[in-house]
Short mmCIF file of C-alpha atoms in Angstrom, two decimals:
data_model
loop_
_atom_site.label_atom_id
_atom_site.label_comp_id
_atom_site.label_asym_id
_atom_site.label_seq_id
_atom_site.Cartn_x
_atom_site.Cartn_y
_atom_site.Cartn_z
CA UNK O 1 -5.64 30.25 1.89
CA UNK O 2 -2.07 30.51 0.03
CA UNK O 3 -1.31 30.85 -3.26
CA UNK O 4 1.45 27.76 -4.36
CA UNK O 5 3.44 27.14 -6.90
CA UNK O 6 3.59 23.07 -7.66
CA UNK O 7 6.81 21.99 -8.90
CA UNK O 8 5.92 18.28 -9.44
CA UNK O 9 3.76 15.34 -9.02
CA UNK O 10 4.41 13.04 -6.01
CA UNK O 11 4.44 8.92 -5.86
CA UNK O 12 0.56 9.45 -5.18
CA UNK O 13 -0.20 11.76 -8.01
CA UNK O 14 -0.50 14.94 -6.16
CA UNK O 15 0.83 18.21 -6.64
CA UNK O 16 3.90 18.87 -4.60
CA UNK O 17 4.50 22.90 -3.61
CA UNK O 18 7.07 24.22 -1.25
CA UNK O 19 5.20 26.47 1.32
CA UNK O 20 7.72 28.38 4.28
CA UNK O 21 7.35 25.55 6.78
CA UNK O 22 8.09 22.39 4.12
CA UNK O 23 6.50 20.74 1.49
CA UNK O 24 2.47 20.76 0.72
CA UNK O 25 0.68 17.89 -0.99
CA UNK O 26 -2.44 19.23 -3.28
CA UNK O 27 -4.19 16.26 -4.85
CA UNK O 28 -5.92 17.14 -8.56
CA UNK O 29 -3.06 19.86 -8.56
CA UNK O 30 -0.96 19.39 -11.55
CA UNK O 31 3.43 20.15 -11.64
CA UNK O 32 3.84 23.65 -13.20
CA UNK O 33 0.69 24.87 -11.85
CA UNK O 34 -0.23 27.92 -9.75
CA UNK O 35 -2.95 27.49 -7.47
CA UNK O 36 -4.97 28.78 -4.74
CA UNK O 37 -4.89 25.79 -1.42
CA UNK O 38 -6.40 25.43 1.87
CA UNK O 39 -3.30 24.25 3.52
CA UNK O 40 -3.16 22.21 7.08
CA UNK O 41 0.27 21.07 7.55
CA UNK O 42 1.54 19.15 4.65
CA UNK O 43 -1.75 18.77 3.72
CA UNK O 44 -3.35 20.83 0.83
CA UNK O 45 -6.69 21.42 -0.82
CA UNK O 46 -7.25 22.76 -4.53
CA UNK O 47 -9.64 25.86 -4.10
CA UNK O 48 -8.61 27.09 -7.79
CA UNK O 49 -5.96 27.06 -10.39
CA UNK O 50 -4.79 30.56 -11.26
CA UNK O 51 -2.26 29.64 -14.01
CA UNK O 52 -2.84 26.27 -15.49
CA UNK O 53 -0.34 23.53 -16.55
CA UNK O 54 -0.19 23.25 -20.51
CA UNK O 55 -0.58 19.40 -19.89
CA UNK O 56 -3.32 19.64 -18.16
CA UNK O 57 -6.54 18.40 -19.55
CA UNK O 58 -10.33 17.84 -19.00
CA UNK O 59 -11.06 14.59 -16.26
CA UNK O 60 -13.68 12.31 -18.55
CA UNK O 61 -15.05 10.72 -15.38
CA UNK O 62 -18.04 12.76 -13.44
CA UNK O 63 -16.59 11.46 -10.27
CA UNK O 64 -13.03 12.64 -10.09
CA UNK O 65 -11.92 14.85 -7.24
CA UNK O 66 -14.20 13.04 -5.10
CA UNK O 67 -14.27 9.66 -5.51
CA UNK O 68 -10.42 7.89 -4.59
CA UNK O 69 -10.15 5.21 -7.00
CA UNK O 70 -8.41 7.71 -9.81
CA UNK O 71 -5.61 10.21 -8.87
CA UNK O 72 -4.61 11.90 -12.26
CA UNK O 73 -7.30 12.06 -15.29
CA UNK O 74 -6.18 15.43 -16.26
CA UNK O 75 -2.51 14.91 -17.64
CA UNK O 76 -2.41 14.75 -21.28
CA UNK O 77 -1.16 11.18 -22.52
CA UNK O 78 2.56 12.02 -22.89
CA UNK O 79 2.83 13.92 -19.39
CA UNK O 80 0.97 11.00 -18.04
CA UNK O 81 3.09 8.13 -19.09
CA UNK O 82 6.62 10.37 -17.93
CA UNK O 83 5.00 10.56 -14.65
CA UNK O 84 4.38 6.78 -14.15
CA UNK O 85 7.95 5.84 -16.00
CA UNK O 86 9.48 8.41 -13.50
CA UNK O 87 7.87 6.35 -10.68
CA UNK O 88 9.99 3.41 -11.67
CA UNK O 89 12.82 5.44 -12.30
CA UNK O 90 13.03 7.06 -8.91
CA UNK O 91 12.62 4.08 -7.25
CA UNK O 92 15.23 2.49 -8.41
CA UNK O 93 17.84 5.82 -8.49
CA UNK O 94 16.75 5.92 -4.41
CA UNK O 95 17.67 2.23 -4.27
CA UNK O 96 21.04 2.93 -6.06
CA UNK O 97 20.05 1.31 -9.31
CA UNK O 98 20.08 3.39 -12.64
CA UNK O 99 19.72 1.01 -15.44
CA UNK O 100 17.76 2.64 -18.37
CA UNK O 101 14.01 2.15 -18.25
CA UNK O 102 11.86 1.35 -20.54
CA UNK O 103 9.11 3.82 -22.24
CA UNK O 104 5.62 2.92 -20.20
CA UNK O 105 3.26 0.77 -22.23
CA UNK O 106 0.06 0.91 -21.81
CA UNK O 107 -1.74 -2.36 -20.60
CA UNK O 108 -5.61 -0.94 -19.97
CA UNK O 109 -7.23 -2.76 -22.82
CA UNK O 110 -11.15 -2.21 -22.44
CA UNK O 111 -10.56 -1.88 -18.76
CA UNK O 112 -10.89 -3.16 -15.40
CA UNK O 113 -12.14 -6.65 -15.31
CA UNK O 114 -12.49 -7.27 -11.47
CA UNK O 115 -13.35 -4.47 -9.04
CA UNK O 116 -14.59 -4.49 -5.11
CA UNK O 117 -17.19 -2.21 -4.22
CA UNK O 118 -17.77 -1.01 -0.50
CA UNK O 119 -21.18 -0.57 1.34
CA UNK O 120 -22.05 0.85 4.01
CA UNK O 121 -25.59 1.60 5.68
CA UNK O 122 -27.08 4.31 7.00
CA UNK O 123 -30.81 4.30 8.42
CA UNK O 124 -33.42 1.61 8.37
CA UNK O 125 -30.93 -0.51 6.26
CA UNK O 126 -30.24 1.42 3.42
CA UNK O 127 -26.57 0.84 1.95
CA UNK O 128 -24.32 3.27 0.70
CA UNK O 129 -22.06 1.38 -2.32
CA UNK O 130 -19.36 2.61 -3.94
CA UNK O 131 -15.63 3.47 -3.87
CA UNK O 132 -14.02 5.07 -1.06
CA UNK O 133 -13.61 8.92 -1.41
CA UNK O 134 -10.26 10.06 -1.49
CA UNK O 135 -7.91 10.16 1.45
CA UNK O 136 -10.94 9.66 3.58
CA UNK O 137 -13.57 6.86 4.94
CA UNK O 138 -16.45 7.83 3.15
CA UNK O 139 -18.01 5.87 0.25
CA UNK O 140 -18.51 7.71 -2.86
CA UNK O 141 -22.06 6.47 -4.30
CA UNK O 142 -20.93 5.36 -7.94
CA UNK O 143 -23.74 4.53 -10.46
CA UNK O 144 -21.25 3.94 -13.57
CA UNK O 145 -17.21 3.60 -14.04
CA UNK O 146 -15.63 4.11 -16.86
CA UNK O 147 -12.71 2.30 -16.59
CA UNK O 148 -14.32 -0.86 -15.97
CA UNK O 149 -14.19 -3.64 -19.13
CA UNK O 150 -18.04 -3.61 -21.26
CA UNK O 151 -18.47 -6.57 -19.27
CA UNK O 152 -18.15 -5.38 -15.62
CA UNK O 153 -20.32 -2.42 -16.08
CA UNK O 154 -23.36 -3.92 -14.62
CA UNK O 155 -21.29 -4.46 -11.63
CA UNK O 156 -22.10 -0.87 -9.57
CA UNK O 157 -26.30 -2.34 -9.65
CA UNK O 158 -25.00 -5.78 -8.61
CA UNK O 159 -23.34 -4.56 -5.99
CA UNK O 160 -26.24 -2.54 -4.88
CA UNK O 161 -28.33 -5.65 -5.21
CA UNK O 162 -25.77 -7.70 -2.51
CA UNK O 163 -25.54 -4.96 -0.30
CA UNK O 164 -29.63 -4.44 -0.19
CA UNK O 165 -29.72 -8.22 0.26
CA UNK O 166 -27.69 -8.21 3.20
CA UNK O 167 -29.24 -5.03 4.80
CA UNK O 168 -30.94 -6.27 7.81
CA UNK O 169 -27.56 -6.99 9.10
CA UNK O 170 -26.40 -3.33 9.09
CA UNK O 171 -22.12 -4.67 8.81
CA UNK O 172 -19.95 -2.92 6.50
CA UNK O 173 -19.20 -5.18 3.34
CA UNK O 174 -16.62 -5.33 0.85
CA UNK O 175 -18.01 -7.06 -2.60
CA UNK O 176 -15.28 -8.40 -5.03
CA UNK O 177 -16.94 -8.53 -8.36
CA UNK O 178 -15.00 -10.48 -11.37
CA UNK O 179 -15.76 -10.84 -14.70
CA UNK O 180 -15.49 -14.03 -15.69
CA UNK O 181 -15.91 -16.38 -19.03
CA UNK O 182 -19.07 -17.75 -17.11
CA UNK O 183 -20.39 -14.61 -16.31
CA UNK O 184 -20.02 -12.28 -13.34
CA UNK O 185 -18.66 -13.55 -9.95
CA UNK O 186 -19.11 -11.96 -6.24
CA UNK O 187 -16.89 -12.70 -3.26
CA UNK O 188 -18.38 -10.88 -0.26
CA UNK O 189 -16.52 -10.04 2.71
CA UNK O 190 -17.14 -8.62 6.01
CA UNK O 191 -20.41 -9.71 7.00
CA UNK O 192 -19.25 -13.41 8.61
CA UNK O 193 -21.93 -16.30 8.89
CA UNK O 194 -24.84 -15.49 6.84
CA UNK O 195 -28.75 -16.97 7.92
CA UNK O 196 -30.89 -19.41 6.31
CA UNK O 197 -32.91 -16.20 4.59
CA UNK O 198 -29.79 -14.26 4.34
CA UNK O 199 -28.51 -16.91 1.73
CA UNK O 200 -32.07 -17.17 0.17
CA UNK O 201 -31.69 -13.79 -0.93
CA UNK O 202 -28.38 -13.73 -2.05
CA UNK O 203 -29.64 -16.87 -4.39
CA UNK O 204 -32.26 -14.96 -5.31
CA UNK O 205 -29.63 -11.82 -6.36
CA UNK O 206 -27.86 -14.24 -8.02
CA UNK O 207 -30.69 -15.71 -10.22
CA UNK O 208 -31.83 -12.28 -10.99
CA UNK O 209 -28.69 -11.04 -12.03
CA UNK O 210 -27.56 -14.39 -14.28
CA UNK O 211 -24.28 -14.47 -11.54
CA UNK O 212 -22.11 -17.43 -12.37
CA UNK O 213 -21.64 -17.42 -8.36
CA UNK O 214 -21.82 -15.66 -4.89
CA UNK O 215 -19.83 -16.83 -2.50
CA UNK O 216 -19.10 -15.42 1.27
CA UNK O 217 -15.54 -14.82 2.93
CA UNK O 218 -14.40 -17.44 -0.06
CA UNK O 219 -17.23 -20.11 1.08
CA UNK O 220 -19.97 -21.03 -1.87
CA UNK O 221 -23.20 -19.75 -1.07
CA UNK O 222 -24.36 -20.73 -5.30
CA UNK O 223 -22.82 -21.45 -8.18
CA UNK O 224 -24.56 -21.65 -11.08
CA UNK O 225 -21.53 -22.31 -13.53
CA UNK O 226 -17.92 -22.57 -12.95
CA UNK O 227 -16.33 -18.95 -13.19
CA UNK O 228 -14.13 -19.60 -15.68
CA UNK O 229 -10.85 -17.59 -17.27
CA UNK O 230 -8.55 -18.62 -20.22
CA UNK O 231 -4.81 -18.39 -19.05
CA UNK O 232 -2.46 -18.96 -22.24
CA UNK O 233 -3.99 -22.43 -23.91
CA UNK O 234 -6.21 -23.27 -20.55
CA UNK O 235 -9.40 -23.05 -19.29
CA UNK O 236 -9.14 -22.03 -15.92
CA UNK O 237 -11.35 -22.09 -12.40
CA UNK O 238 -11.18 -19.31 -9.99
CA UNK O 239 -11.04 -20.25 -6.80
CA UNK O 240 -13.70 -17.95 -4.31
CA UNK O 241 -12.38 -14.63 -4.38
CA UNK O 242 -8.99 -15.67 -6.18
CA UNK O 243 -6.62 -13.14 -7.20
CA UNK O 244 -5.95 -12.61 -11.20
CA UNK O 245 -4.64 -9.47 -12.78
CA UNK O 246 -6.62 -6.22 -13.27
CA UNK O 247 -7.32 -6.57 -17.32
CA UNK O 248 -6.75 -8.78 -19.42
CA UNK O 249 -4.70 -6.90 -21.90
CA UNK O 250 -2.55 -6.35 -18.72
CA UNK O 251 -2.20 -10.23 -17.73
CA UNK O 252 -1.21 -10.53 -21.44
CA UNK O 253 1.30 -8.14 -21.73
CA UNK O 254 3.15 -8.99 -18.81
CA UNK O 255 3.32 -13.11 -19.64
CA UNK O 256 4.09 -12.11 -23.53
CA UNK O 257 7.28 -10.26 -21.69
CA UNK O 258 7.79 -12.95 -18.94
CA UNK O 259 7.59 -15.67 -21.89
CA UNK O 260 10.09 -14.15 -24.31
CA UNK O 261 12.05 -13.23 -21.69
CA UNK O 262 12.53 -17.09 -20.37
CA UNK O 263 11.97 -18.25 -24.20
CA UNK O 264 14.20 -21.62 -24.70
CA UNK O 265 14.52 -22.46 -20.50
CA UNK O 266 13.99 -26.19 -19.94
CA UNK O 267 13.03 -25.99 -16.67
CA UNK O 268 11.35 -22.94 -14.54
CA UNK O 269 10.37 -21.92 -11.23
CA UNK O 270 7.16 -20.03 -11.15
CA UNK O 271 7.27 -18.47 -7.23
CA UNK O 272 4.35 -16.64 -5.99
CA UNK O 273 2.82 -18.62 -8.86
CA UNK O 274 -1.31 -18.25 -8.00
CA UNK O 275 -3.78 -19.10 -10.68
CA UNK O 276 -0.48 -19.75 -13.43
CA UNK O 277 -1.12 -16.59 -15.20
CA UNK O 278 2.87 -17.30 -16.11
CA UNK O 279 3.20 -21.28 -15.35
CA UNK O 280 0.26 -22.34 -17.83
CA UNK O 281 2.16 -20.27 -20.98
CA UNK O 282 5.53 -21.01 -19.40
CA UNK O 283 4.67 -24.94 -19.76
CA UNK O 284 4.23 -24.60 -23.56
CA UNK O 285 7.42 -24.67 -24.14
CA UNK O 286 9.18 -25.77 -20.58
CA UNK O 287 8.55 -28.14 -17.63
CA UNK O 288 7.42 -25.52 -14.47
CA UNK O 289 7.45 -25.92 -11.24
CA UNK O 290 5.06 -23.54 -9.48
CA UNK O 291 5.34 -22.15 -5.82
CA UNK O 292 2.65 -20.28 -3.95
CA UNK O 293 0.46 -20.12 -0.53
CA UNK O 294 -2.23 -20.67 -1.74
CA UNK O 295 -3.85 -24.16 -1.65
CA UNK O 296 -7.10 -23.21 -3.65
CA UNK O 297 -5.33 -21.57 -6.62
CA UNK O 298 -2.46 -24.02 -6.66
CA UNK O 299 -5.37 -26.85 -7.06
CA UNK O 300 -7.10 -24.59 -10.05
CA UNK O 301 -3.97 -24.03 -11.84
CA UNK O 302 -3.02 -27.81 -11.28
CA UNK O 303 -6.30 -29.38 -13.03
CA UNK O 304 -6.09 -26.60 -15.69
CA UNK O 305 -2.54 -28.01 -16.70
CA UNK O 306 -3.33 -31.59 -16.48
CA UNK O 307 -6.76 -30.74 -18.91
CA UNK O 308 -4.74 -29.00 -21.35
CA UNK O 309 -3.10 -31.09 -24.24
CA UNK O 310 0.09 -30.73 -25.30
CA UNK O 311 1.60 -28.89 -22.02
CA UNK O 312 4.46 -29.84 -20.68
CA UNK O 313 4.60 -31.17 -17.00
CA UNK O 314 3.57 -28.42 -14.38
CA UNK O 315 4.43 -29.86 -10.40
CA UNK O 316 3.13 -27.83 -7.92
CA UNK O 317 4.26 -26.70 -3.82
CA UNK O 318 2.28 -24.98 -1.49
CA UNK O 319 4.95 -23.10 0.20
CA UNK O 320 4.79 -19.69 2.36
CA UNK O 321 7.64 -18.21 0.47
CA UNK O 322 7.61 -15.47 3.05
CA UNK O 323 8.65 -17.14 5.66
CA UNK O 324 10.58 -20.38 3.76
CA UNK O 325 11.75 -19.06 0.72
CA UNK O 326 13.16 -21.30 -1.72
CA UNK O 327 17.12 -21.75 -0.72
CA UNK O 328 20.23 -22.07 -2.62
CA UNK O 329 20.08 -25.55 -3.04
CA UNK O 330 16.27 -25.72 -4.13
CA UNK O 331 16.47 -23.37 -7.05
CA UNK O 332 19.78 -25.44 -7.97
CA UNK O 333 17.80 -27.28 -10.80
CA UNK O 334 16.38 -24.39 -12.56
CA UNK O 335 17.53 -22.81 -15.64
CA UNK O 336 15.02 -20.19 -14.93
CA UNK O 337 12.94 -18.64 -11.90
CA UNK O 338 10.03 -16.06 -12.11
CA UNK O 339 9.02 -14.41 -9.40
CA UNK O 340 5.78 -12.39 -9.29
CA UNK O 341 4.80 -11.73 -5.04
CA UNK O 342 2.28 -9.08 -2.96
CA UNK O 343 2.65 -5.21 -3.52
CA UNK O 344 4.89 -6.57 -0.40
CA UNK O 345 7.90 -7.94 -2.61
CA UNK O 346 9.84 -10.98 -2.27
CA UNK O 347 13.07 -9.83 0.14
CA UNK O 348 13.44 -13.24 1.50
CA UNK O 349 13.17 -15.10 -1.40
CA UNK O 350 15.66 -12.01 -3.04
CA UNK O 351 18.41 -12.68 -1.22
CA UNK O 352 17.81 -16.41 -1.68
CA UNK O 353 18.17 -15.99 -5.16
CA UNK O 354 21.05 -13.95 -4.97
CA UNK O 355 22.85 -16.25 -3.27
CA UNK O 356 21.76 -19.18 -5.72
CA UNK O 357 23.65 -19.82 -9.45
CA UNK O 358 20.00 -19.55 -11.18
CA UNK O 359 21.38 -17.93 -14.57
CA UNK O 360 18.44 -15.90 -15.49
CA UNK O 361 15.58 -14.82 -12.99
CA UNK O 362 12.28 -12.49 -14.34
CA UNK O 363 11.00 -10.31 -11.21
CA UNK O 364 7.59 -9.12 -11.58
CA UNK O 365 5.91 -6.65 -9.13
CA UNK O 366 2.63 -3.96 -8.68
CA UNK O 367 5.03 -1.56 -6.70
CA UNK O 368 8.16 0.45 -7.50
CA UNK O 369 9.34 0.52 -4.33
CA UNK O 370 9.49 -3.09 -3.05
CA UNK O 371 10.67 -4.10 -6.68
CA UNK O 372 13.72 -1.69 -6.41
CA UNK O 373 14.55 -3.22 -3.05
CA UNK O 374 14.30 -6.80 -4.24
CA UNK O 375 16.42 -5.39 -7.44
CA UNK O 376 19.43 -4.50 -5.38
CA UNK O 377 19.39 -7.44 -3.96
CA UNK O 378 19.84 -9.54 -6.54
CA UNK O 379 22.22 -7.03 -8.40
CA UNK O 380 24.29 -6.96 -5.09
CA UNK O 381 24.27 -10.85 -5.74
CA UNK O 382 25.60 -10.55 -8.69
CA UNK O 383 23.07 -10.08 -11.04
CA UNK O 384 22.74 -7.43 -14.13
CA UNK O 385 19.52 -6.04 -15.94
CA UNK O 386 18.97 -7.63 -18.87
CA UNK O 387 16.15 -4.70 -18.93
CA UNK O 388 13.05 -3.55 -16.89
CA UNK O 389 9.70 -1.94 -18.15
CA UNK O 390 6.88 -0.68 -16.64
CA UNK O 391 3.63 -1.55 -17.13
CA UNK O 392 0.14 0.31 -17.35
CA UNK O 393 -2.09 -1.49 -16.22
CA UNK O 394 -3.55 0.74 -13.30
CA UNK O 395 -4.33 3.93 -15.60
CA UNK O 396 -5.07 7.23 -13.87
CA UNK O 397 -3.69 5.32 -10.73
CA UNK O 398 -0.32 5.43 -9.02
CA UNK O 399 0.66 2.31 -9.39
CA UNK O 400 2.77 0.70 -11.89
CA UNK O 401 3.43 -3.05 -12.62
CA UNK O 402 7.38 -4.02 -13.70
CA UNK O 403 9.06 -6.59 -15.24
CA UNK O 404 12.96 -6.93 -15.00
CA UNK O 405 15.03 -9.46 -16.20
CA UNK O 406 18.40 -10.31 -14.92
CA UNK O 407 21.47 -12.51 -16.05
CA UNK O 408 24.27 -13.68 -14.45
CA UNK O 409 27.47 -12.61 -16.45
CA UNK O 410 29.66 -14.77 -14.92
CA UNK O 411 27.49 -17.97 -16.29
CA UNK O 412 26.38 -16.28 -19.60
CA UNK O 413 28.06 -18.84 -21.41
CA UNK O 414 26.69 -22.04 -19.37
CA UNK O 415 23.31 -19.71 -19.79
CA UNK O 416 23.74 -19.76 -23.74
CA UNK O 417 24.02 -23.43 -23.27
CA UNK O 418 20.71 -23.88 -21.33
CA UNK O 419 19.08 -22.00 -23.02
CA UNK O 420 20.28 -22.74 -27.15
#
């Protein structure tokens, strides 16, 4: 046991002390805080606070400190949103960048929209389901969430219901549950090819539950309506376990800054594009061109544009822009690209653009440090912030979503052109 003195929060949210042999990492511990710690190596366990941090604050959720899906509930509101901006912030000093930042906003809304649950089983088939514990491989039985959107609260039973369904097969799922316009929707992964009376009972879960659809590893097992979501003017249909943003108010947020940011471009590139969460807003008031991997969601966001009146054209590529990023002389017809990739960033398609004459490209990422790296690159191209603010759409978790927007100077007048 050692008594610590935490001097700040790290990029996970735990407290960071400075023990004789290096630094110690005490999740739930909060900066300013002296504390009691079971310490193994860098590692650190809270065994009690003996002075407390004057931010600190009662956790509101019965399972924090054990389960892993929240790493600071107990910052007061100001405290919490320097923490996150200072996420950003760091990231981008360590990359050499130090343009100001700005002030966090919020992007919760009523919550999470879209969580996946994990079950395992122990004896004669009965599943554990929940979210993993922290830093470790157990599940955390959770009965209720609250962080998860009024309409996704029935999804901790549902899940329960899949995994029960399933049970003879003993495998360790993961359940992607979405709320949709249509009504809940499951994506179940991890237990491969499922038997004749395994996908009876899943249809029967479904029934029971009203579930717009179940499908397995992406395949339909039922649908019983179209899962539906409304992206800017459209009505669009997720693909089997298609990805869309956390909350709503967060998908919002970001494509109100992405729009104004691009407002008066005639022609964009949406890259890394999925369902259109930018393209389908984008195209009321330019032609779009969108980019991504992604056959299924390229398809969803293609019909949804063609059903909507009064869009303007939307073309779409399926294009691993990983490995063939769009070059110099592709982005050459664009007043304006977007870019929005994996927690992974876009490095290839980075240093594509920086080498390009694109006036005005909008980066927009779910991780500080891949967005700092693809930053540099296109300031090292030439590019300047316009400006870059973080998002909250993750609350009580380390991660942050960013916007930036960069201009070339040397074109600003040809841009004014474009874009007037």
């Amino acid at each position: 046991m050692q008594e610590l003195y935490v001097e700040r929060l790290g990029q996970r949210g735990e407290g960071i002390a400075r023990a004789p042999d290096g630094p110690v990492y005490v999740p739930y511990a909060l900066a300013g805080e002296t504390i009691l710690a079971e310490v193994s190596g860098e590692r650190g366990k809270l065994i009690e606070i003996l002075a407390p941090s004057p931010a600190r604050i009662d956790a509101f959720c019965q399972y924090y400190g054990v389960c892993g899906g929240c790493a600071v509930q107990t910052l007061t509101p100001d405290a919490y949103a320097d923490w996150k901006r200072n996420l950003l912030v760091d990231a981008l000093r360590h990359a050499g960048l130090t343009p100001p930042v700005d002030p966090l906003i919020d992007a919760h809304g009523v919550g999470r929209r879209r969580a996946t649950f994990h079950a395992r089983y122990e004896s004669a088939g009965r599943p554990k389901v929940g979210f993993m514990q922290a830093r470790a491989h157990e599940i955390v039985t959770i009965e209720a969430c609250p962080i998860l959107a009024p309409s996704l609260q029935p999804a901790p039973q549902i899940a329960q219901k899949i995994a029960r369904a399933l049970g003879a097969a003993g495998k360790p799922l993961d359940i992607l549950i979405t709320s949709t316009l249509s009504g809940p929707d499951v994506d179940i992964r991890g237990h491969g090819a499922l038997s004749p009376a395994e996908m009876q009972a899943l249809v029967r879960a479904a029934v029971a539950d009203d579930l717009a659809r179940i499908s397995n590893h992406g395949v339909r097992v039922i649908e019983r309506r179209v899962p539906l979501l409304r992206i800017g003017r459209a009505d669009v249909a997720l693909p089997p376990g298609g990805f869309l943003q956390a909350t709503q108010a967060g998908e919002e947020a970001l494509a109100a800054k992405v729009c104004a940011a691009l407002k008066g471009a005639r022609r964009i590139g949406d890259l890394f594009a999925g369902l259109g969460t930018f393209s389908l807003r984008l195209a009321e008031q330019a032609r779009v061109h969108a980019v991504d991997s992604e056959p299924a969601a390229l398809d969803a966001l293609s019909k949804a544009a063609r059903s909507t009146p009064s869009l303007q054209p939307v073309t779409i590529e399926t294009r691993d822009l990983f490995q063939r990023p769009l070059a110099a002389d592709d982005l050459a017809g664009f007043d304006a690209v977007v870019f929005d990739p994996p927690r992974a960033g876009a490095e290839a398609q980075a240093r594509a653009l920086a080498a390009s004459k694109v006036p005005l490209v909008v980066a927009v990422s779910c991780n500080v440090q891949s967005f700092a790296r693809d930053a540099a690159l296109l300031t090292s191209g030439g590019y300047q912030f316009e400006s870059v603010t973080p998002f909250d759409q993750f609350r009580y978790s380390p991660h942050v979503e960013i916007v930036g927007v960069f201009r070339r100077p040397a074109v600003r007048g040809r841009t004014r052109r474009l874009l007037g």
